[in-house]
Amino acid sequence: MNEILQANNLCKKYTVNNIEKEILKNVNLTINEGEFVSVMGPSGSGKSTLLYNISGMDKMSEGEVVFDGIQLNELSESKQSEIRLNKMGFVFQQNNLLKNLGIIDNIILSAYIAKNSPKEAINKKAEDLMKKTGIFDLAHNDITQVSGGQLQRTAICRALINDPIILFGDEPTGALNSKAASNIMDILHSINEEGTTIMLVTHDIKVASQSERVIFMLDGIIKGEYKLSKFDKNKNNIKKRESELSKWLLEMGF
Amino acid sequence: MIFKILKRDLLRKKIITIAVFIFIMLSAMLMASGTNMIINLLNSLDYIFEKASAPHFTQSHTGDFNQDIIDEWSTKNNLIKSRQTIEMINISGSNLYINSNLSEKHSIIDNGFVKQSKEFDYLLNLDNNIIKVTKGEIAVPIHYMQNKDLKIGDTIRIQNNNNEISFIITDFVRDVQMNPSIISSKRFVVNTTDFNTLKDNFGDSEYLISFQLKDINTLKEFRNQYSQSNLPQKGPTIDIQILRLMNSLTDGLIAAVIILISILLCVISLLCLRFIILLTLEEDYREIGVMKAIGISPSKIRNIYLSKYFILAITAAFTGYLLSLFVNSLFMDNIMLYIGKTPLSYFELLLPSAASFLIALIVILFSLFVLKRFKKVSAVEAIRMGSSGGIYSNNDKLALYKNKTINSNIFLGLRDVVLRFKTYIILFLVFILCTFIIIVPLNFLNTIQSPEFIKYMGVGKSDIILDLRNTQQMQKQFENIIAYLKNDPDVTKYAPYITGKYEIINQEGTAESLFVTTGNFDIFPIDYVNGKAPSEKNEMALSYLSANELEKNVGDSIVLIANGKKQNLILSGIYQDITNGGKTAKANINPDYDKAVWYNINFNVDSNIPDKVNEYNSTFDNIKVTDIEGYINQTVSNIIEQLQLLTITAILIAIFITILITLLFLKMLTAKDMSQIAVMKSIGIPLRDIKIQYITKALFILNLGIIVGTILSNTLGEGLLSLLLSVLGAKNIQFIINPLQAYILSPIFLILIVTVTTLLSINSIEDYNIEDINVE
Ligand SMILES: Nc1ncnc2c1ncn2[C@@H]1O[C@H](COP(=O)(O)OP(=O)(O)OP(=O)(O)O)[C@@H](O)[C@H]1O
Ligand SMILES: [Mg+2]
């Protein structure tokens, strides 16, 4: 399998009140093409920080990140954002849509800016994505006029509009009830099946148990990894995967 | 909680709060200085008029002169307290060398040489003492001291083909009659012996026949009596009221401009304040709601915020007043030099501080007014909504997906301005204002410098204008010049005009004197506000101000006394004229040569104009020959000079305000939009694209401002200027616009400034990152 993302000796330090705190300590991580990976760990362990740093949103203190064969940390900020725009997608827990744009505008914005295809094609694609995620009827609504789950689906459409290689999610289901959450997970699975690599940060064992690999973080280091089989919804083995995973997490001290 | 709110408020709005402080401070400072200037001006003027014992009425006269008639008339007149005739020798500029080897040939100033006065109208030195000079010494007008940087000990030389005489400067003249820069005559003081030498060898005499009255209120009556007498009247008159006005004009105007700028700054600070208060309301919406919910009364909540603006206004105004004490001397230099300074009473000292606190009061009242909105905050709504909700607005009609043509970033910028226009109002108003204060002076300057401006001066447009006055054998020389013109093959057409002082019967039935120009007004036509040129022998035209004063309209009849007879004339037209105090007339009657005060000839040539100007200037003595621009320039050179200064000042102020407000506004705006910018950055929208959005917003507002500002300049500005100039005699000023300057260079210049300032102000968005998303 091809490696799509590789982090070597990734370090991130913050200085608060003249005290230096190391949030990520020599993190090494590999993600393969087409994989569905979850990151778990207690609050404050550095999960979000890891996500921000491997995607180039934040500047790492030391180490290197290779993405799609490109050494990210050696690129200029504008080159990094170009890569985020064209090759990465992001879904956060909340607050990540632009308030002054409607649903469809939020989705197409990054494509209009990237200018990889004509505007008509982009609009068509946005419509397809919205149909697929079931929010097509809401296309012209304000973001204040839809539910939390619909917002997250909008965010997923936006993340996919430029056909990213990888989709990052930071607790994308964190603010949703279980029904809405499972709907989002279904969508993520279908994207994954179409070939997009997915990396999720989550607190939810149900979510994590649906991935192929779970990375466990504690105090800025990767404590361990747990491999699961490829998830198949029809096999109805969710309960079993969950219990396997929670047993392992307990062993890791979560 | 209250303290926390105020502290956060100050910290988060540090820059704009400081800016408001500075604006209020400057506004208070200028207000105090302007008031101080006016008080000092009026006070010092009183003082110097008393010291110099200013004449109440002065008639200038050139030509035959007999003191006996004056004495005889005066003894019979019971209004007069004292009288005096000063003989003044006019030295031609080409014979005068002021501490230099170059003569004053090109100067437009009439240089008069006098002895110190005996009875009144004393010429004072810089200490306001009466000047005394001995043989070989001279006292020189302050005008020259300032413009030629003269010092005691420098020399003045007067020289013509036959004679030469030199003086050493021992003093400088403060002259209540001829101080003002708009008066183009200046008086030099020499000793009696030297005066007689000058009289014998150089120049012609002009007589200043002055009177002081027992009661200043009888001035008008006296003026009428004088003008109806047979006393010498070949020349302009001036009275103490005009003198006071003239003396206070320059400084008064500066003081008025200073106060105007102060008001402008006050308005800007109010706009900024409104912006801060509304922003605070948005940010603290929830807190205010909570306070209301727990039962704190709305007026108490308002007072918490008000106290901050109260302290801000009072401290800023006080600092401004203190600063004014230091800058006062800067504004007072001119007054001190030309008029001198006198100590003030306590009351007068208090006025400037009162003026600066007036600014503070305005600011406080305004805050109170804007803070009224706090009352509208509903507790429940505030708590439920969290933040104020309505900050961002969306509209599907302007959706991005519908836009197929414009670049997306530019579209987003435009869209934001359209949807949140209220947020941008302060920037919009400031841009309008800046455009206005650049364009109006610029257009006026261009208008006054253009040959078209001649139409506001009551003179027809010709290639060359020849002006002859203040010489003894004027009529003879005039005839010589006409003869020369007739033989000049280059002259295509010409028209001689004779201006004399005639009497006209006013609406009260008494005679009033008026400068009437006679000649053919069809050869070089002028524009008439109403009616047409006087072409028939029984027609006359009046300047706008004369017509106003005489309450005459086109078609009315006017009684003019000419050649000793009353003549009934019909008013054929009204024209604009800012020369000679704006009160002139034109008639097609036979000229009365005895009353002639000056002669003009307009002519066109088919040869090189500057060469022709030179030819006539060197052929004839004591005449001024200029092309049309030169003529305007000479007549209004003072206005042009001051206007140039004003224009530069206005442009600098506009640049300063533009930069400052753009900077402040964008800092505030990006801080407000922080989380949205962070979102865009996180999903990979390049910084460059985000910056383009903000530059689009600023430039869009700027362009709207420029368009509205330019329209306002050309309508309101033009109207305002016409109103201002109608006092001088031109009521229909039409801007002559230099499109390159007004429509291309100025906008480009503003666009450059705003672009650069915007780029600098939004630089900080580079540091926004993903963590800022959750700031709200
Ligand atoms: N800007 C910052 N300055 C200083 N410390 C920071 C900053 N951002 C994060 N931290 C610290 O870094 C640590 C890791 O934060 P991070 O957000 O990565 O945790 P997390 O694992 O995502 O937690 P959670 O599950 O609660 O989201 C925390 O202790 C946090 O306090
Ligand atoms: Mg986190």
JSON list of N, CA and C in Angstrom, two decimals, chain A residues 178-223:
[
{"chain": "A", "resi": 178, "resn": "SER", "atom": "N", "xyz": [-27.03, 10.68, 18.19]},
{"chain": "A", "resi": 178, "resn": "SER", "atom": "CA", "xyz": [-26.49, 9.45, 17.62]},
{"chain": "A", "resi": 178, "resn": "SER", "atom": "C", "xyz": [-27.04, 9.17, 16.22]},
{"chain": "A", "resi": 179, "resn": "LYS", "atom": "N", "xyz": [-28.29, 9.57, 15.97]},
{"chain": "A", "resi": 179, "resn": "LYS", "atom": "CA", "xyz": [-28.86, 9.30, 14.66]},
{"chain": "A", "resi": 179, "resn": "LYS", "atom": "C", "xyz": [-28.14, 10.13, 13.59]},
{"chain": "A", "resi": 180, "resn": "ALA", "atom": "N", "xyz": [-28.01, 11.42, 13.89]},
{"chain": "A", "resi": 180, "resn": "ALA", "atom": "CA", "xyz": [-27.32, 12.30, 12.96]},
{"chain": "A", "resi": 180, "resn": "ALA", "atom": "C", "xyz": [-25.87, 11.86, 12.79]},
{"chain": "A", "resi": 181, "resn": "ALA", "atom": "N", "xyz": [-25.26, 11.40, 13.90]},
{"chain": "A", "resi": 181, "resn": "ALA", "atom": "CA", "xyz": [-23.86, 10.98, 13.84]},
{"chain": "A", "resi": 181, "resn": "ALA", "atom": "C", "xyz": [-23.71, 9.77, 12.93]},
{"chain": "A", "resi": 182, "resn": "SER", "atom": "N", "xyz": [-24.63, 8.84, 13.04]},
{"chain": "A", "resi": 182, "resn": "SER", "atom": "CA", "xyz": [-24.46, 7.63, 12.23]},
{"chain": "A", "resi": 182, "resn": "SER", "atom": "C", "xyz": [-24.70, 7.95, 10.77]},
{"chain": "A", "resi": 183, "resn": "ASN", "atom": "N", "xyz": [-25.56, 8.91, 10.50]},
{"chain": "A", "resi": 183, "resn": "ASN", "atom": "CA", "xyz": [-25.77, 9.37, 9.13]},
{"chain": "A", "resi": 183, "resn": "ASN", "atom": "C", "xyz": [-24.47, 9.93, 8.55]},
{"chain": "A", "resi": 184, "resn": "ILE", "atom": "N", "xyz": [-23.78, 10.75, 9.35]},
{"chain": "A", "resi": 184, "resn": "ILE", "atom": "CA", "xyz": [-22.51, 11.32, 8.90]},
{"chain": "A", "resi": 184, "resn": "ILE", "atom": "C", "xyz": [-21.50, 10.21, 8.64]},
{"chain": "A", "resi": 185, "resn": "MET", "atom": "N", "xyz": [-21.46, 9.24, 9.55]},
{"chain": "A", "resi": 185, "resn": "MET", "atom": "CA", "xyz": [-20.51, 8.15, 9.39]},
{"chain": "A", "resi": 185, "resn": "MET", "atom": "C", "xyz": [-20.79, 7.37, 8.10]},
{"chain": "A", "resi": 186, "resn": "ASP", "atom": "N", "xyz": [-22.06, 7.17, 7.78]},
{"chain": "A", "resi": 186, "resn": "ASP", "atom": "CA", "xyz": [-22.40, 6.48, 6.53]},
{"chain": "A", "resi": 186, "resn": "ASP", "atom": "C", "xyz": [-21.83, 7.23, 5.34]},
{"chain": "A", "resi": 187, "resn": "ILE", "atom": "N", "xyz": [-22.01, 8.52, 5.38]},
{"chain": "A", "resi": 187, "resn": "ILE", "atom": "CA", "xyz": [-21.50, 9.32, 4.26]},
{"chain": "A", "resi": 187, "resn": "ILE", "atom": "C", "xyz": [-19.97, 9.17, 4.16]},
{"chain": "A", "resi": 188, "resn": "LEU", "atom": "N", "xyz": [-19.30, 9.24, 5.34]},
{"chain": "A", "resi": 188, "resn": "LEU", "atom": "CA", "xyz": [-17.84, 9.14, 5.33]},
{"chain": "A", "resi": 188, "resn": "LEU", "atom": "C", "xyz": [-17.40, 7.79, 4.77]},
{"chain": "A", "resi": 189, "resn": "HIS", "atom": "N", "xyz": [-18.14, 6.75, 5.13]},
{"chain": "A", "resi": 189, "resn": "HIS", "atom": "CA", "xyz": [-17.77, 5.43, 4.61]},
{"chain": "A", "resi": 189, "resn": "HIS", "atom": "C", "xyz": [-17.90, 5.38, 3.11]},
{"chain": "A", "resi": 190, "resn": "SER", "atom": "N", "xyz": [-18.96, 5.97, 2.60]},
{"chain": "A", "resi": 190, "resn": "SER", "atom": "CA", "xyz": [-19.12, 5.86, 1.15]},
{"chain": "A", "resi": 190, "resn": "SER", "atom": "C", "xyz": [-18.03, 6.66, 0.43]},
{"chain": "A", "resi": 191, "resn": "ILE", "atom": "N", "xyz": [-17.63, 7.77, 1.05]},
{"chain": "A", "resi": 191, "resn": "ILE", "atom": "CA", "xyz": [-16.52, 8.53, 0.46]},
{"chain": "A", "resi": 191, "resn": "ILE", "atom": "C", "xyz": [-15.25, 7.69, 0.48]},
{"chain": "A", "resi": 192, "resn": "ASN", "atom": "N", "xyz": [-15.05, 7.05, 1.61]},
{"chain": "A", "resi": 192, "resn": "ASN", "atom": "CA", "xyz": [-13.86, 6.23, 1.78]},
{"chain": "A", "resi": 192, "resn": "ASN", "atom": "C", "xyz": [-13.83, 5.10, 0.76]},
{"chain": "A", "resi": 193, "resn": "GLU", "atom": "N", "xyz": [-15.00, 4.55, 0.52]},
{"chain": "A", "resi": 193, "resn": "GLU", "atom": "CA", "xyz": [-15.06, 3.47, -0.47]},
{"chain": "A", "resi": 193, "resn": "GLU", "atom": "C", "xyz": [-14.70, 3.95, -1.85]},
{"chain": "A", "resi": 194, "resn": "GLU", "atom": "N", "xyz": [-14.99, 5.23, -2.10]},
{"chain": "A", "resi": 194, "resn": "GLU", "atom": "CA", "xyz": [-14.63, 5.78, -3.42]},
{"chain": "A", "resi": 194, "resn": "GLU", "atom": "C", "xyz": [-13.16, 6.14, -3.51]},
{"chain": "A", "resi": 195, "resn": "GLY", "atom": "N", "xyz": [-12.41, 5.96, -2.41]},
{"chain": "A", "resi": 195, "resn": "GLY", "atom": "CA", "xyz": [-10.96, 6.11, -2.50]},
{"chain": "A", "resi": 195, "resn": "GLY", "atom": "C", "xyz": [-10.35, 7.22, -1.69]},
{"chain": "A", "resi": 196, "resn": "THR", "atom": "N", "xyz": [-11.18, 8.04, -1.02]},
{"chain": "A", "resi": 196, "resn": "THR", "atom": "CA", "xyz": [-10.60, 9.13, -0.25]},
{"chain": "A", "resi": 196, "resn": "THR", "atom": "C", "xyz": [-10.11, 8.62, 1.10]},
{"chain": "A", "resi": 197, "resn": "THR", "atom": "N", "xyz": [-8.88, 8.98, 1.43]},
{"chain": "A", "resi": 197, "resn": "THR", "atom": "CA", "xyz": [-8.33, 8.62, 2.72]},
{"chain": "A", "resi": 197, "resn": "THR", "atom": "C", "xyz": [-9.00, 9.47, 3.79]},
{"chain": "A", "resi": 198, "resn": "ILE", "atom": "N", "xyz": [-9.27, 8.88, 4.96]},
{"chain": "A", "resi": 198, "resn": "ILE", "atom": "CA", "xyz": [-9.92, 9.63, 6.02]},
{"chain": "A", "resi": 198, "resn": "ILE", "atom": "C", "xyz": [-9.17, 9.50, 7.32]},
{"chain": "A", "resi": 199, "resn": "MET", "atom": "N", "xyz": [-8.99, 10.67, 7.98]},
{"chain": "A", "resi": 199, "resn": "MET", "atom": "CA", "xyz": [-8.39, 10.65, 9.30]},
{"chain": "A", "resi": 199, "resn": "MET", "atom": "C", "xyz": [-9.27, 11.45, 10.24]},
{"chain": "A", "resi": 200, "resn": "LEU", "atom": "N", "xyz": [-9.79, 10.74, 11.26]},
{"chain": "A", "resi": 200, "resn": "LEU", "atom": "CA", "xyz": [-10.74, 11.38, 12.17]},
{"chain": "A", "resi": 200, "resn": "LEU", "atom": "C", "xyz": [-10.17, 11.47, 13.57]},
{"chain": "A", "resi": 201, "resn": "VAL", "atom": "N", "xyz": [-10.40, 12.62, 14.21]},
{"chain": "A", "resi": 201, "resn": "VAL", "atom": "CA", "xyz": [-10.16, 12.70, 15.65]},
{"chain": "A", "resi": 201, "resn": "VAL", "atom": "C", "xyz": [-11.51, 12.52, 16.32]},
{"chain": "A", "resi": 202, "resn": "THR", "atom": "N", "xyz": [-11.56, 11.62, 17.30]},
{"chain": "A", "resi": 202, "resn": "THR", "atom": "CA", "xyz": [-12.87, 11.41, 17.92]},
{"chain": "A", "resi": 202, "resn": "THR", "atom": "C", "xyz": [-12.76, 10.96, 19.37]},
{"chain": "A", "resi": 203, "resn": "HIS", "atom": "N", "xyz": [-13.83, 11.24, 20.12]},
{"chain": "A", "resi": 203, "resn": "HIS", "atom": "CA", "xyz": [-13.94, 10.75, 21.48]},
{"chain": "A", "resi": 203, "resn": "HIS", "atom": "C", "xyz": [-14.86, 9.53, 21.53]},
{"chain": "A", "resi": 204, "resn": "ASP", "atom": "N", "xyz": [-15.55, 9.34, 20.42]},
{"chain": "A", "resi": 204, "resn": "ASP", "atom": "CA", "xyz": [-16.67, 8.41, 20.40]},
{"chain": "A", "resi": 204, "resn": "ASP", "atom": "C", "xyz": [-16.20, 7.03, 19.97]},
{"chain": "A", "resi": 205, "resn": "ILE", "atom": "N", "xyz": [-16.32, 6.06, 20.85]},
{"chain": "A", "resi": 205, "resn": "ILE", "atom": "CA", "xyz": [-15.83, 4.72, 20.56]},
{"chain": "A", "resi": 205, "resn": "ILE", "atom": "C", "xyz": [-16.61, 4.07, 19.43]},
{"chain": "A", "resi": 206, "resn": "LYS", "atom": "N", "xyz": [-17.87, 4.45, 19.29]},
{"chain": "A", "resi": 206, "resn": "LYS", "atom": "CA", "xyz": [-18.69, 3.94, 18.19]},
{"chain": "A", "resi": 206, "resn": "LYS", "atom": "C", "xyz": [-18.10, 4.37, 16.86]},
{"chain": "A", "resi": 207, "resn": "VAL", "atom": "N", "xyz": [-17.71, 5.66, 16.80]},
{"chain": "A", "resi": 207, "resn": "VAL", "atom": "CA", "xyz": [-17.11, 6.19, 15.57]},
{"chain": "A", "resi": 207, "resn": "VAL", "atom": "C", "xyz": [-15.78, 5.52, 15.29]},
{"chain": "A", "resi": 208, "resn": "ALA", "atom": "N", "xyz": [-14.96, 5.44, 16.33]},
{"chain": "A", "resi": 208, "resn": "ALA", "atom": "CA", "xyz": [-13.62, 4.90, 16.15]},
{"chain": "A", "resi": 208, "resn": "ALA", "atom": "C", "xyz": [-13.66, 3.43, 15.72]},
{"chain": "A", "resi": 209, "resn": "SER", "atom": "N", "xyz": [-14.65, 2.72, 16.25]},
{"chain": "A", "resi": 209, "resn": "SER", "atom": "CA", "xyz": [-14.70, 1.29, 15.95]},
{"chain": "A", "resi": 209, "resn": "SER", "atom": "C", "xyz": [-15.07, 1.01, 14.51]},
{"chain": "A", "resi": 210, "resn": "GLN", "atom": "N", "xyz": [-15.53, 2.06, 13.81]},
{"chain": "A", "resi": 210, "resn": "GLN", "atom": "CA", "xyz": [-15.87, 1.85, 12.41]},
{"chain": "A", "resi": 210, "resn": "GLN", "atom": "C", "xyz": [-14.68, 2.09, 11.50]},
{"chain": "A", "resi": 211, "resn": "SER", "atom": "N", "xyz": [-13.50, 2.44, 12.07]},
{"chain": "A", "resi": 211, "resn": "SER", "atom": "CA", "xyz": [-12.34, 2.69, 11.21]},
{"chain": "A", "resi": 211, "resn": "SER", "atom": "C", "xyz": [-11.46, 1.46, 11.13]},
{"chain": "A", "resi": 212, "resn": "GLU", "atom": "N", "xyz": [-10.44, 1.54, 10.28]},
{"chain": "A", "resi": 212, "resn": "GLU", "atom": "CA", "xyz": [-9.57, 0.37, 10.11]},
{"chain": "A", "resi": 212, "resn": "GLU", "atom": "C", "xyz": [-8.45, 0.36, 11.12]},
{"chain": "A", "resi": 213, "resn": "ARG", "atom": "N", "xyz": [-8.11, 1.56, 11.60]},
{"chain": "A", "resi": 213, "resn": "ARG", "atom": "CA", "xyz": [-6.97, 1.65, 12.50]},
{"chain": "A", "resi": 213, "resn": "ARG", "atom": "C", "xyz": [-7.24, 2.75, 13.50]},
{"chain": "A", "resi": 214, "resn": "VAL", "atom": "N", "xyz": [-6.95, 2.50, 14.78]},
{"chain": "A", "resi": 214, "resn": "VAL", "atom": "CA", "xyz": [-7.15, 3.51, 15.82]},
{"chain": "A", "resi": 214, "resn": "VAL", "atom": "C", "xyz": [-5.80, 3.86, 16.43]},
{"chain": "A", "resi": 215, "resn": "ILE", "atom": "N", "xyz": [-5.50, 5.15, 16.42]},
{"chain": "A", "resi": 215, "resn": "ILE", "atom": "CA", "xyz": [-4.25, 5.63, 17.01]},
{"chain": "A", "resi": 215, "resn": "ILE", "atom": "C", "xyz": [-4.60, 6.21, 18.36]},
{"chain": "A", "resi": 216, "resn": "PHE", "atom": "N", "xyz": [-3.88, 5.82, 19.39]},
{"chain": "A", "resi": 216, "resn": "PHE", "atom": "CA", "xyz": [-4.17, 6.32, 20.71]},
{"chain": "A", "resi": 216, "resn": "PHE", "atom": "C", "xyz": [-3.08, 7.29, 21.17]},
{"chain": "A", "resi": 217, "resn": "MET", "atom": "N", "xyz": [-3.53, 8.51, 21.52]},
{"chain": "A", "resi": 217, "resn": "MET", "atom": "CA", "xyz": [-2.56, 9.53, 21.95]},
{"chain": "A", "resi": 217, "resn": "MET", "atom": "C", "xyz": [-2.70, 9.80, 23.42]},
{"chain": "A", "resi": 218, "resn": "LEU", "atom": "N", "xyz": [-1.56, 10.09, 24.06]},
{"chain": "A", "resi": 218, "resn": "LEU", "atom": "CA", "xyz": [-1.56, 10.48, 25.46]},
{"chain": "A", "resi": 218, "resn": "LEU", "atom": "C", "xyz": [-0.40, 11.43, 25.67]},
{"chain": "A", "resi": 219, "resn": "ASP", "atom": "N", "xyz": [-0.69, 12.58, 26.22]},
{"chain": "A", "resi": 219, "resn": "ASP", "atom": "CA", "xyz": [0.34, 13.57, 26.53]},
{"chain": "A", "resi": 219, "resn": "ASP", "atom": "C", "xyz": [1.29, 13.85, 25.38]},
{"chain": "A", "resi": 220, "resn": "GLY", "atom": "N", "xyz": [0.75, 13.93, 24.18]},
{"chain": "A", "resi": 220, "resn": "GLY", "atom": "CA", "xyz": [1.59, 14.35, 23.06]},
{"chain": "A", "resi": 220, "resn": "GLY", "atom": "C", "xyz": [2.40, 13.26, 22.41]},
{"chain": "A", "resi": 221, "resn": "ILE", "atom": "N", "xyz": [2.19, 12.03, 22.83]},
{"chain": "A", "resi": 221, "resn": "ILE", "atom": "CA", "xyz": [2.86, 10.95, 22.10]},
{"chain": "A", "resi": 221, "resn": "ILE", "atom": "C", "xyz": [1.85, 9.90, 21.67]},
{"chain": "A", "resi": 222, "resn": "ILE", "atom": "N", "xyz": [2.24, 9.16, 20.63]},
{"chain": "A", "resi": 222, "resn": "ILE", "atom": "CA", "xyz": [1.36, 8.09, 20.20]},
{"chain": "A", "resi": 222, "resn": "ILE", "atom": "C", "xyz": [1.67, 6.87, 21.05]},
{"chain": "A", "resi": 223, "resn": "LYS", "atom": "N", "xyz": [0.67, 6.49, 21.87]},
{"chain": "A", "resi": 223, "resn": "LYS", "atom": "CA", "xyz": [0.89, 5.41, 22.82]},
{"chain": "A", "resi": 223, "resn": "LYS", "atom": "C", "xyz": [0.79, 4.05, 22.13]}
]
